[in-house]
Structure formats: C-alpha cells, structure tokens
MMTF fields as JSON, N, C-alpha, C and O atoms, coordinates in Angstrom:
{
  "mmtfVersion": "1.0.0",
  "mmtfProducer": "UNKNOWN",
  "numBonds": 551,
  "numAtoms": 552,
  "numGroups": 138,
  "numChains": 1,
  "numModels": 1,
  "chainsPerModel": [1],
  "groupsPerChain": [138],
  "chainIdList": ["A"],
  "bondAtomList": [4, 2, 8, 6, 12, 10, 16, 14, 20, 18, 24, 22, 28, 26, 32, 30, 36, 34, 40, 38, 44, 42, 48, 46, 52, 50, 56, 54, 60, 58, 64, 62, 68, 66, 72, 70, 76, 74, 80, 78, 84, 82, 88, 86, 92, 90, 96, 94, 100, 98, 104, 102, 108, 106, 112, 110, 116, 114, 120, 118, 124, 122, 128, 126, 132, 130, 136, 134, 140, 138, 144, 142, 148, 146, 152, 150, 156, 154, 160, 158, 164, 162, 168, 166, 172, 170, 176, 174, 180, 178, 184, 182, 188, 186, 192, 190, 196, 194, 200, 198, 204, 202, 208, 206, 212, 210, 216, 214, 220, 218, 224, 222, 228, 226, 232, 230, 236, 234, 240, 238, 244, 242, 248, 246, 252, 250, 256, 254, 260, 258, 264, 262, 268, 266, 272, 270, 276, 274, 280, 278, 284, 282, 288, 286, 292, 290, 296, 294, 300, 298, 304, 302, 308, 306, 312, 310, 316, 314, 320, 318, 324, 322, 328, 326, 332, 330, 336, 334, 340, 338, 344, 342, 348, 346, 352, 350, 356, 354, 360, 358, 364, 362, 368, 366, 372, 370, 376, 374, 380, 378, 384, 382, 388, 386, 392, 390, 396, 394, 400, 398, 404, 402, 408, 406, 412, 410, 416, 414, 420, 418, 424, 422, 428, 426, 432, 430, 436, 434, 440, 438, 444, 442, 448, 446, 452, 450, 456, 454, 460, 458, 464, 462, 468, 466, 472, 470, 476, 474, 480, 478, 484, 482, 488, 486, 492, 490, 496, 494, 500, 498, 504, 502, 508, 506, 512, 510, 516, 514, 520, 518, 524, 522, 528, 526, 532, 530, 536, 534, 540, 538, 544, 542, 548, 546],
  "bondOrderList": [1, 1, 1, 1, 1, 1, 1, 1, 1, 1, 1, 1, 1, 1, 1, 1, 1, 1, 1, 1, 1, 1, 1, 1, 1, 1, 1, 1, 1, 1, 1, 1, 1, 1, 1, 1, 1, 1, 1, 1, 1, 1, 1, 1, 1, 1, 1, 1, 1, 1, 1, 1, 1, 1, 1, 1, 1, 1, 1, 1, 1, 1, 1, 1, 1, 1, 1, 1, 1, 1, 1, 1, 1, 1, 1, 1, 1, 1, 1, 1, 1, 1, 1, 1, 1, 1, 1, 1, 1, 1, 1, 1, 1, 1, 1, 1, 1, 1, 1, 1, 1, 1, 1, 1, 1, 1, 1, 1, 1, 1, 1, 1, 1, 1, 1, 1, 1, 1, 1, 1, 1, 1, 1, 1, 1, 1, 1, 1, 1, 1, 1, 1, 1, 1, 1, 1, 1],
  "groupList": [{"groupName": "UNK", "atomNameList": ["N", "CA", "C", "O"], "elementList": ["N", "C", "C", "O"], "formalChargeList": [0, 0, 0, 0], "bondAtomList": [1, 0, 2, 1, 3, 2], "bondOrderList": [1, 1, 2], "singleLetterCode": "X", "chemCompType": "L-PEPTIDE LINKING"}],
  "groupTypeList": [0, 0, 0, 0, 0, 0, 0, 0, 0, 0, 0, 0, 0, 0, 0, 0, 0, 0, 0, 0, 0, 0, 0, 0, 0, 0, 0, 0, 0, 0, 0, 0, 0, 0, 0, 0, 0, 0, 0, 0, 0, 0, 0, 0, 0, 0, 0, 0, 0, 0, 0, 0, 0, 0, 0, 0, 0, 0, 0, 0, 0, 0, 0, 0, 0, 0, 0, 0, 0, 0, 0, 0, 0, 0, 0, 0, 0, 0, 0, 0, 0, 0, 0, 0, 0, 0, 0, 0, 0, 0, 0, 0, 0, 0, 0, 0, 0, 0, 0, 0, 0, 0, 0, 0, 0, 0, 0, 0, 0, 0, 0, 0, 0, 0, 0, 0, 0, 0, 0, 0, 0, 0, 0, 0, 0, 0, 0, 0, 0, 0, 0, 0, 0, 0, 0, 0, 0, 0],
  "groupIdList": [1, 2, 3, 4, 5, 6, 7, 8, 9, 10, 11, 12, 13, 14, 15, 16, 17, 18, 19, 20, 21, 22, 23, 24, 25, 26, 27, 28, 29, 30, 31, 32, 33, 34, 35, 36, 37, 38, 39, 40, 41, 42, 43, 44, 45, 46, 47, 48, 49, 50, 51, 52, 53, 54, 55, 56, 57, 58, 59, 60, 61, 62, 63, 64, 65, 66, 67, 68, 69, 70, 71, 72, 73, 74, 75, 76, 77, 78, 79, 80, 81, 82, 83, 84, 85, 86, 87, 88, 89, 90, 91, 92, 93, 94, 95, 96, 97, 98, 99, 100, 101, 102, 103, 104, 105, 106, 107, 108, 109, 110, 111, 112, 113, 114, 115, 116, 117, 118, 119, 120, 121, 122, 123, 124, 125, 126, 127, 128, 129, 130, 131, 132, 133, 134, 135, 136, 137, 138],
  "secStructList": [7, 7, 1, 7, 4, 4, 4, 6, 6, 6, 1, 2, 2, 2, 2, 2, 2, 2, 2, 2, 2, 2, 2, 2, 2, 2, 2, 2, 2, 2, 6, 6, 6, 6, 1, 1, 1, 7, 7, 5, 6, 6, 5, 3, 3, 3, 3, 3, 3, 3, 3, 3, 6, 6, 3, 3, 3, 3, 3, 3, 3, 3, 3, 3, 7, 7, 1, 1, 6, 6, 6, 6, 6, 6, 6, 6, 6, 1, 3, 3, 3, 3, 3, 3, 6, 6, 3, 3, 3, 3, 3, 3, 3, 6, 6, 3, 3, 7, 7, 6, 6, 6, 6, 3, 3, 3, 3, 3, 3, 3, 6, 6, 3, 3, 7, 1, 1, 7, 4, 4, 4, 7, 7, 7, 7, 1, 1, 7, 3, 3, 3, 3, 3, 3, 3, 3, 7, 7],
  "xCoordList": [-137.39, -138.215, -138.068, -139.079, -136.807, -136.543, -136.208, -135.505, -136.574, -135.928, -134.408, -133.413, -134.675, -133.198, -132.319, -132.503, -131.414, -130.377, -129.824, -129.771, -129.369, -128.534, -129.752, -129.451, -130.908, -131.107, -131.951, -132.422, -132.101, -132.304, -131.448, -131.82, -129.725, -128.699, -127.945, -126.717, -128.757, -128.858, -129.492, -129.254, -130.792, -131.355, -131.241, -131.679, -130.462, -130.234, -129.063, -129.069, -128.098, -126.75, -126.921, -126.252, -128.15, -128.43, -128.791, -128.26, -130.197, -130.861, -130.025, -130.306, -128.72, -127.763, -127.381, -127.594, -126.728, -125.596, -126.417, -125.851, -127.776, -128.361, -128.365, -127.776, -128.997, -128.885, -127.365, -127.229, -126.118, -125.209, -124.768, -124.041, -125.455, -125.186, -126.214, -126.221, -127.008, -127.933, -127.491, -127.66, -126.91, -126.464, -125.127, -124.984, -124.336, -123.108, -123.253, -122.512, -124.323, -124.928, -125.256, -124.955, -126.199, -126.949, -125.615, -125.537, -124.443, -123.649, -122.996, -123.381, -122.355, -121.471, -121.969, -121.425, -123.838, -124.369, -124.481, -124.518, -124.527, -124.884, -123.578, -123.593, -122.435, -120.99, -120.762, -119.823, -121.609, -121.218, -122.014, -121.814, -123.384, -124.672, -124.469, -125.297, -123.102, -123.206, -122.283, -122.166, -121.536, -120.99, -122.263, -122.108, -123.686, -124.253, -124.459, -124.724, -124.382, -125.077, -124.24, -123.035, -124.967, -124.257, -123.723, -124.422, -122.5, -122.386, -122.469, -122.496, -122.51, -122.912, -121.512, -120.616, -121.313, -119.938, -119.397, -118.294, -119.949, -119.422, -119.523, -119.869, -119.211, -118.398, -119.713, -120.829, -119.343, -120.265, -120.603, -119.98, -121.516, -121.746, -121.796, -122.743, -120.773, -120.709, -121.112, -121.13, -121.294, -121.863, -120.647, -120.4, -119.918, -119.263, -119.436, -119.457, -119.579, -120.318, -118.938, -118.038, -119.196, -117.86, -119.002, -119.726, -118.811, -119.536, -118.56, -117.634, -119.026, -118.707, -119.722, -120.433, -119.975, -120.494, -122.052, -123.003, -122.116, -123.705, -123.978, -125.18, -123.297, -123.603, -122.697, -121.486, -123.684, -122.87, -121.848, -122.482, -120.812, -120.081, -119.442, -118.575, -119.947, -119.674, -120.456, -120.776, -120.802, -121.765, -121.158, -122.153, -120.391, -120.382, -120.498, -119.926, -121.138, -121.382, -119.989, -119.737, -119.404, -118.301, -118.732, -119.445, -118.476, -118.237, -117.141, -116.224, -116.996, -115.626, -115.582, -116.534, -114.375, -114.904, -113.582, -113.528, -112.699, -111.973, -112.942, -114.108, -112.698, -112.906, -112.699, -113.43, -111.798, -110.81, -111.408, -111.566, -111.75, -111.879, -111.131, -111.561, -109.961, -108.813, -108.81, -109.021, -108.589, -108.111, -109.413, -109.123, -110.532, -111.316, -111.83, -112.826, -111.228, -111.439, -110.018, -110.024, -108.863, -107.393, -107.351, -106.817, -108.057, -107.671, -108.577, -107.836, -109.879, -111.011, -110.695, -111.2, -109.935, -109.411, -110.745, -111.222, -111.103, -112.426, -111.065, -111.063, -110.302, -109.451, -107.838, -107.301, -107.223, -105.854, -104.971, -105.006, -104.408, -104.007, -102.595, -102.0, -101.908, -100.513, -100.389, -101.235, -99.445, -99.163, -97.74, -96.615, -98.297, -97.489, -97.433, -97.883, -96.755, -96.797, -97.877, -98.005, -99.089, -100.269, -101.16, -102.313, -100.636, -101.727, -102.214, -101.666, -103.124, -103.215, -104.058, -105.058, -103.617, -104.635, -104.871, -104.067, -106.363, -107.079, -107.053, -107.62, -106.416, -106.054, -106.697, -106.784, -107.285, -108.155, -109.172, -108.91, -110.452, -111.571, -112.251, -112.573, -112.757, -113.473, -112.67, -112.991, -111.594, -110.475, -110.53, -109.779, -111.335, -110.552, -109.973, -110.005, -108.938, -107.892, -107.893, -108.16, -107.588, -108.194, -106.762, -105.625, -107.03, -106.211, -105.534, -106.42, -104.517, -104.528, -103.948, -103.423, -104.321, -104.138, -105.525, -105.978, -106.016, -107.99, -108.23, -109.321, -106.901, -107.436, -108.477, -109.42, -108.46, -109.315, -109.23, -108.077, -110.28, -109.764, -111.019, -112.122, -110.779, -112.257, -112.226, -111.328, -113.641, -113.988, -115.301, -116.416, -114.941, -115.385, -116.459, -116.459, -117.268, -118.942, -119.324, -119.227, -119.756, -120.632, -121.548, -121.718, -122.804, -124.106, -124.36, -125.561, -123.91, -124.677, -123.873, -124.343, -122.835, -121.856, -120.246, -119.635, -119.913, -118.287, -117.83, -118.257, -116.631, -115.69, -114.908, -114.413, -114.712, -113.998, -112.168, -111.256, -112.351, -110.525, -110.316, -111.244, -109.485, -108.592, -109.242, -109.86, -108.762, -109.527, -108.94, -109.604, -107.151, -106.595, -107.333, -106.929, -108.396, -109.0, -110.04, -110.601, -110.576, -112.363, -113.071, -113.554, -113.224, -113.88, -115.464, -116.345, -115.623, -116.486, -118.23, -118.47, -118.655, -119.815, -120.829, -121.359, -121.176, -122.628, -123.08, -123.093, -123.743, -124.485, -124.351, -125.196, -123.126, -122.492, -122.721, -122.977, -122.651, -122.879, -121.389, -121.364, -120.67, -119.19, -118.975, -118.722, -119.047, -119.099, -118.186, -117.808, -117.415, -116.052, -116.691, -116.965, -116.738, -117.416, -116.075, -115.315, -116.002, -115.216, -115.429, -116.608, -114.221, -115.021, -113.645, -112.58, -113.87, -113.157, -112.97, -113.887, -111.308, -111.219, -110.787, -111.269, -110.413, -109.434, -110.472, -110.234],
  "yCoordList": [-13.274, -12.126, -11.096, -10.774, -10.525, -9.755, -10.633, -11.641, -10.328, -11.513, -10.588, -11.051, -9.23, -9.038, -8.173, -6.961, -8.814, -8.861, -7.489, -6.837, -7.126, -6.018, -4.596, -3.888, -4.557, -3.727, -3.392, -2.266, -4.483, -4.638, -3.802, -2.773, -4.429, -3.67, -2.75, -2.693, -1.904, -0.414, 0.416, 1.618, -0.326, 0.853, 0.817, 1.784, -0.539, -0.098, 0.624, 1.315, 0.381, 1.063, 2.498, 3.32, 2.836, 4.167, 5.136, 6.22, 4.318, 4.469, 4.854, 5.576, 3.693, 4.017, 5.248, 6.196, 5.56, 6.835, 7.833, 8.926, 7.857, 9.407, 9.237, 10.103, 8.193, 8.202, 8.781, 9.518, 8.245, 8.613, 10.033, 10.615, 10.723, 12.288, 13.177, 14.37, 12.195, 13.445, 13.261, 14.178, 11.864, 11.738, 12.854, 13.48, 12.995, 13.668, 15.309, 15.995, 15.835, 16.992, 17.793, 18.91, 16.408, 16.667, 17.066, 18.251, 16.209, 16.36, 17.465, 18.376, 17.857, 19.298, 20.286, 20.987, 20.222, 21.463, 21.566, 22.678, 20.437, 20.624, 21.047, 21.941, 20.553, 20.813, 23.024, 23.805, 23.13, 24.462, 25.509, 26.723, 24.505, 25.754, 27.233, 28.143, 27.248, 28.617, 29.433, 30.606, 29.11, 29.766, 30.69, 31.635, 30.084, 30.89, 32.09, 33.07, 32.198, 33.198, 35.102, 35.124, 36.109, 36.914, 37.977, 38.159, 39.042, 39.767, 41.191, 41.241, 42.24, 43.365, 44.374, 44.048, 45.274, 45.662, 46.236, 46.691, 46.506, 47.051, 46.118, 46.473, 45.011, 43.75, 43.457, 43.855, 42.571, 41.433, 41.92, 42.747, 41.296, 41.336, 40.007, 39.225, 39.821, 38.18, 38.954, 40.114, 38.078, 38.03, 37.085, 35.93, 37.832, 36.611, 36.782, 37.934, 35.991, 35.635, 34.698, 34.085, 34.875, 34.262, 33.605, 34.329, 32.399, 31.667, 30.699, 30.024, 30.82, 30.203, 29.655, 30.543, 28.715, 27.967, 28.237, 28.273, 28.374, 28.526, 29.935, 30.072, 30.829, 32.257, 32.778, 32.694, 33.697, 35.07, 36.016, 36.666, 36.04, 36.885, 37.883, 38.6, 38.022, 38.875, 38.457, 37.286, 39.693, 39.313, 39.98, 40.619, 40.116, 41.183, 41.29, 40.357, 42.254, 42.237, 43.342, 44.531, 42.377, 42.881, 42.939, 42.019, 44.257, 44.571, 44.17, 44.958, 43.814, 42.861, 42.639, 42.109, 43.048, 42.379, 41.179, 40.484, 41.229, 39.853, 38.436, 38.477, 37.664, 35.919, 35.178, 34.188, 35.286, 34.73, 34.876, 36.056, 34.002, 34.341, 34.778, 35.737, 34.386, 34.906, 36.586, 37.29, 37.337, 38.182, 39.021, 40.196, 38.805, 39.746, 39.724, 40.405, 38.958, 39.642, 39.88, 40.487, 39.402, 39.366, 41.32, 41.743, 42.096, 43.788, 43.431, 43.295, 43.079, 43.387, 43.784, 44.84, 43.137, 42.893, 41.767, 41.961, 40.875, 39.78, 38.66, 38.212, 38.464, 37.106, 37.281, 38.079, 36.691, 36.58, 35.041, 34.032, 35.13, 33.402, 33.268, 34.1, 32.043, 31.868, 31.274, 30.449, 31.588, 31.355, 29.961, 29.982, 29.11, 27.892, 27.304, 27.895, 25.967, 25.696, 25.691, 26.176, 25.32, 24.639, 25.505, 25.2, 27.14, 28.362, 28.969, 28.785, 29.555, 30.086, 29.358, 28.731, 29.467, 28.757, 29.241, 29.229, 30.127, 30.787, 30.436, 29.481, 31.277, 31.246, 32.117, 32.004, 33.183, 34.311, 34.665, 35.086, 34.56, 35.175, 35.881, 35.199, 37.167, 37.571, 38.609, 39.412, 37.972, 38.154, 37.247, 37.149, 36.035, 34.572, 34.343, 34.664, 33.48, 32.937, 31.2, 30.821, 30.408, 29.226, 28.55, 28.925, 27.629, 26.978, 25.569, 24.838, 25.35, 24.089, 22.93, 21.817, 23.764, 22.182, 22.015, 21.348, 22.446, 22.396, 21.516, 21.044, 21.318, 20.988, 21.539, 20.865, 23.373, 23.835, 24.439, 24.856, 24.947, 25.043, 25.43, 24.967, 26.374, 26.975, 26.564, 26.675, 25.684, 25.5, 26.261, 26.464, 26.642, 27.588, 26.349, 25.206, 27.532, 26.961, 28.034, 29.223, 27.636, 28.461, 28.238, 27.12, 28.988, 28.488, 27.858, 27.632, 27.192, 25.955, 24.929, 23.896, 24.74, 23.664, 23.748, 24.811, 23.101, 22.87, 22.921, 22.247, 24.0, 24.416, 23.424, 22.816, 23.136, 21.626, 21.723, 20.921, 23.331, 24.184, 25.354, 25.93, 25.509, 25.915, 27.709, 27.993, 28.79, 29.864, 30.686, 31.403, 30.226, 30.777, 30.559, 31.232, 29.519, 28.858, 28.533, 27.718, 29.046, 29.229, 30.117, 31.031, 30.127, 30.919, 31.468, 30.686, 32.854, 33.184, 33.875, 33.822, 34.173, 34.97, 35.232, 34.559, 36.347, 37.507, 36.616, 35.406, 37.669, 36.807, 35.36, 34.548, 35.41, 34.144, 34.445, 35.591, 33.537, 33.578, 32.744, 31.513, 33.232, 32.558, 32.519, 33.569, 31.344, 31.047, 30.581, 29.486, 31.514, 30.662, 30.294, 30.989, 29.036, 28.382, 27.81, 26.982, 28.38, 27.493, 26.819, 26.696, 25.072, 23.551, 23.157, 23.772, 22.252, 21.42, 20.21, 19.664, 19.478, 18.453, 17.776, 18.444, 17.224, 16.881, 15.368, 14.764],
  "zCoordList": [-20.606, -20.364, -21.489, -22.112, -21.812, -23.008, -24.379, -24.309, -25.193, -26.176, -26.705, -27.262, -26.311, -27.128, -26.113, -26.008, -25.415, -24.467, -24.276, -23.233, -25.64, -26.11, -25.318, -24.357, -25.998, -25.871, -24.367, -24.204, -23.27, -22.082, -21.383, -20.819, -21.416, -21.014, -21.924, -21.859, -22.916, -23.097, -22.879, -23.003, -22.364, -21.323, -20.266, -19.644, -19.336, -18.165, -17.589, -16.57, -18.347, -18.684, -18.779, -18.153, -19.859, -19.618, -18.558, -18.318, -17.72, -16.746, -14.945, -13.989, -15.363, -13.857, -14.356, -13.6, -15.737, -16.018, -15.831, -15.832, -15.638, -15.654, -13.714, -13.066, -13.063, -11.763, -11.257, -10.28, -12.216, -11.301, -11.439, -10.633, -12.927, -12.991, -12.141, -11.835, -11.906, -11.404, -9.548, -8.743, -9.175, -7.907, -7.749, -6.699, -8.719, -8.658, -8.566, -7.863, -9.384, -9.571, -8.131, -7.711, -7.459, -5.965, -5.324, -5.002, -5.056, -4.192, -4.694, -3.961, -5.381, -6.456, -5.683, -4.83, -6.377, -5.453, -3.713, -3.186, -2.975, -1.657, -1.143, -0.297, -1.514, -1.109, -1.795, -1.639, -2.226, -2.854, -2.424, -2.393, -1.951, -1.841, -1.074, -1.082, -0.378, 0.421, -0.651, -0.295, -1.973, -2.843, -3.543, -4.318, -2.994, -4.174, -3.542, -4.238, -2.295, -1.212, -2.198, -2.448, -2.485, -3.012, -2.323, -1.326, -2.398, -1.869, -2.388, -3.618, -1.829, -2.52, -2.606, -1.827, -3.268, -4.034, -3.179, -3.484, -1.597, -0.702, 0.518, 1.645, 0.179, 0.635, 1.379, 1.047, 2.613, 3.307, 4.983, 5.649, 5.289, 6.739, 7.469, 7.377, 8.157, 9.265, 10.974, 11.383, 11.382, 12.777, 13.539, 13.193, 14.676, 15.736, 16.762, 17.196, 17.351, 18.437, 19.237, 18.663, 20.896, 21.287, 22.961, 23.645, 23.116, 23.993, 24.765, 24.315, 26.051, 27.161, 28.013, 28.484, 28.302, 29.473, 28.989, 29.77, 27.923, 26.701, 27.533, 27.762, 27.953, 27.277, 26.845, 27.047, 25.835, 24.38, 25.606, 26.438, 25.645, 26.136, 25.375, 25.875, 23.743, 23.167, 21.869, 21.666, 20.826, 20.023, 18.385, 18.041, 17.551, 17.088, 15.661, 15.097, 14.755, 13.338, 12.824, 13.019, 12.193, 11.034, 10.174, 9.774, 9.321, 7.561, 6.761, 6.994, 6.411, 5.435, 4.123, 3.551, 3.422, 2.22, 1.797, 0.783, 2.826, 3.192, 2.66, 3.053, 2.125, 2.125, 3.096, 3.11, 4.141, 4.742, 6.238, 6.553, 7.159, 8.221, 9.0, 9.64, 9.254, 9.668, 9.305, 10.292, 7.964, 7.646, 7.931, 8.155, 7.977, 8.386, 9.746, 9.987, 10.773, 12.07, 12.864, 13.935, 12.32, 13.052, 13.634, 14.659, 12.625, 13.41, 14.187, 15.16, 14.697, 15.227, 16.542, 16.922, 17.35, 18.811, 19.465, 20.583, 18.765, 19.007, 19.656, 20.802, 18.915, 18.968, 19.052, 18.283, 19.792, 19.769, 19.334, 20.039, 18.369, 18.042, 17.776, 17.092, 18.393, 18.075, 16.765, 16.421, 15.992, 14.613, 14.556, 15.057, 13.898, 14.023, 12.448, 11.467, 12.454, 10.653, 10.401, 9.277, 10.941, 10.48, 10.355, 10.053, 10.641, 10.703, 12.224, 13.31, 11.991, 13.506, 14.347, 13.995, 15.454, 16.655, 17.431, 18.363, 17.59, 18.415, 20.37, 20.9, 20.939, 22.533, 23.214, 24.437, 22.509, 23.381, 22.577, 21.451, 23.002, 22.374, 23.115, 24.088, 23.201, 24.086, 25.515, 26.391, 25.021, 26.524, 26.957, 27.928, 26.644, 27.448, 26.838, 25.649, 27.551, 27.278, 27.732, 28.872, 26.747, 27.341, 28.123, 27.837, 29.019, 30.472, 29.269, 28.827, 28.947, 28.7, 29.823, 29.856, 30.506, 31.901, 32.12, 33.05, 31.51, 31.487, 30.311, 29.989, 29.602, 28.045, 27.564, 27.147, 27.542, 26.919, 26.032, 25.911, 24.784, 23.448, 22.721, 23.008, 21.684, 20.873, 20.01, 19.174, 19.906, 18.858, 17.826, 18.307, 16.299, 15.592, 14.696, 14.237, 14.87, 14.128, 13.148, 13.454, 11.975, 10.728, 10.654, 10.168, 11.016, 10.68, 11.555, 11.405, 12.779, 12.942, 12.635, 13.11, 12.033, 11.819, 12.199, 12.092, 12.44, 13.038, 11.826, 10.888, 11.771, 10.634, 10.596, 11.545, 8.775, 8.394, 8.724, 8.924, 8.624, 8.39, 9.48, 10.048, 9.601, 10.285, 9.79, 8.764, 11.094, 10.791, 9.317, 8.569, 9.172, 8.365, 6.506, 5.558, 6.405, 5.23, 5.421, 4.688, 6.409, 6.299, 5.581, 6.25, 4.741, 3.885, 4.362, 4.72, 4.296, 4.825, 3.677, 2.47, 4.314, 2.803, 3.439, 4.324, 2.959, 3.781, 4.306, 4.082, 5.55, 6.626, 7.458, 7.833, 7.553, 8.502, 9.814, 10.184, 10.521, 11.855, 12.355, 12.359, 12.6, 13.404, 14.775, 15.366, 15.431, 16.994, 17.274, 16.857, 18.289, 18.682, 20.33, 21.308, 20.065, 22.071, 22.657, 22.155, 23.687, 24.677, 24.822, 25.154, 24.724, 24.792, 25.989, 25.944, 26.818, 27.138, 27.743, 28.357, 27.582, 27.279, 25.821, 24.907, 25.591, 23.892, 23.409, 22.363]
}
C-alpha cells in the first residue's frame, strides 16, 4: 500500500503523539477547571448548607479568604469535629449530632459532587456550594 515504510510510521507515530498530548491536556485541564474560578482581593464567598432527611436545616453564606475548608468554617459554630491522625471528622452539623449505632455519618459534597478529601484538604474557591447531608449506614 505505501511503498516507503519509514515514512508511513512517521506519520503515524506522529499522529498518536499529538492524540496523546492533546488527550493529556483534556485531562490536566478537567482535573483543574475549578482552579480557574477567580477570587477577589477581599477573599471568597462559599455557601453551606447542612441536610437531613432531603431538607436544608441550615443554609449559610461565608466570607473567607481561608483555602481550606476546614479553616474557614471551624469558628462558624456550623460544625463540630473530633480530631484524630487522619484529620477531622465531622459529628455535629447543624446541632445534629450523628448516632453511630445508626451508623450514621456526613457526608460532604462540592458543587454537586462527593469530596475526594477529608474536610481538613478540601480546598475551597468563590462560590462553592458545601453540603454536609446526613447519610446512614457504612
């Protein structure tokens, strides 16, 4: 089909290496896209929100200029958490307090998505929406 070998598999050689930069590029940015979100010099605004049994039992917009989810709501009086090696683990939100003979336990959402980390390394950025829902069962 080609008569010259070499230059068949130098352009296809070429053709994957741009597929796999521009595949690597896609992922870089989708893993980053909320880094681009900006904040203004008098820090950020997040939203938390604290849910039980799918209703808001508390709703609230913090000013922060904390990164840290942890460090910008721990004064709030929103959350109470025991501190262990692994960081903190949220036991009261709202004034609940979850049963663990209920095996019950909050789990924290950004946006719309289940946080990958722990509250002490969740990184936060203007206009978040942070849901701590009462879930239970393990």
């Amino acid at each position: 089909m080609f008569k010259n070998k070499k230059l068949f598999y130098g352009i296809l050689s070429s053709v994957v290496m741009v597929l796999i930069a521009v595949a690597l590029i896609w992922v870089y940015n989708s893993q980053n896209s909320r880094k681009d979100v900006t904040t203004t010099d008098n820090g950020m605004m997040i939203t938390v929100k604290v849910i039980v049994d799918d209703e808001v039992k508390l709703e609230k917009e913090i000013k922060t200029e904390e990164e840290l989810l942890w460090d910008a709501i721990k004064d709030e009086g929103i959350i109470e958490a025991d501190e262990s090696q692994y960081g903190h683990f949220v036991t009261t939100a709202a004034g609940i307090t979850v049963d663990s003979e209920k095996q019950q336990w909050w789990f924290i959402e950004v946006n719309g998505e289940g946080a990958a980390v722990g509250i002490d390394d969740l990184n936060i950025y203007d206009k978040d929406v942070i849901v701590f829902e009462l879930k239970t069962g393990w």
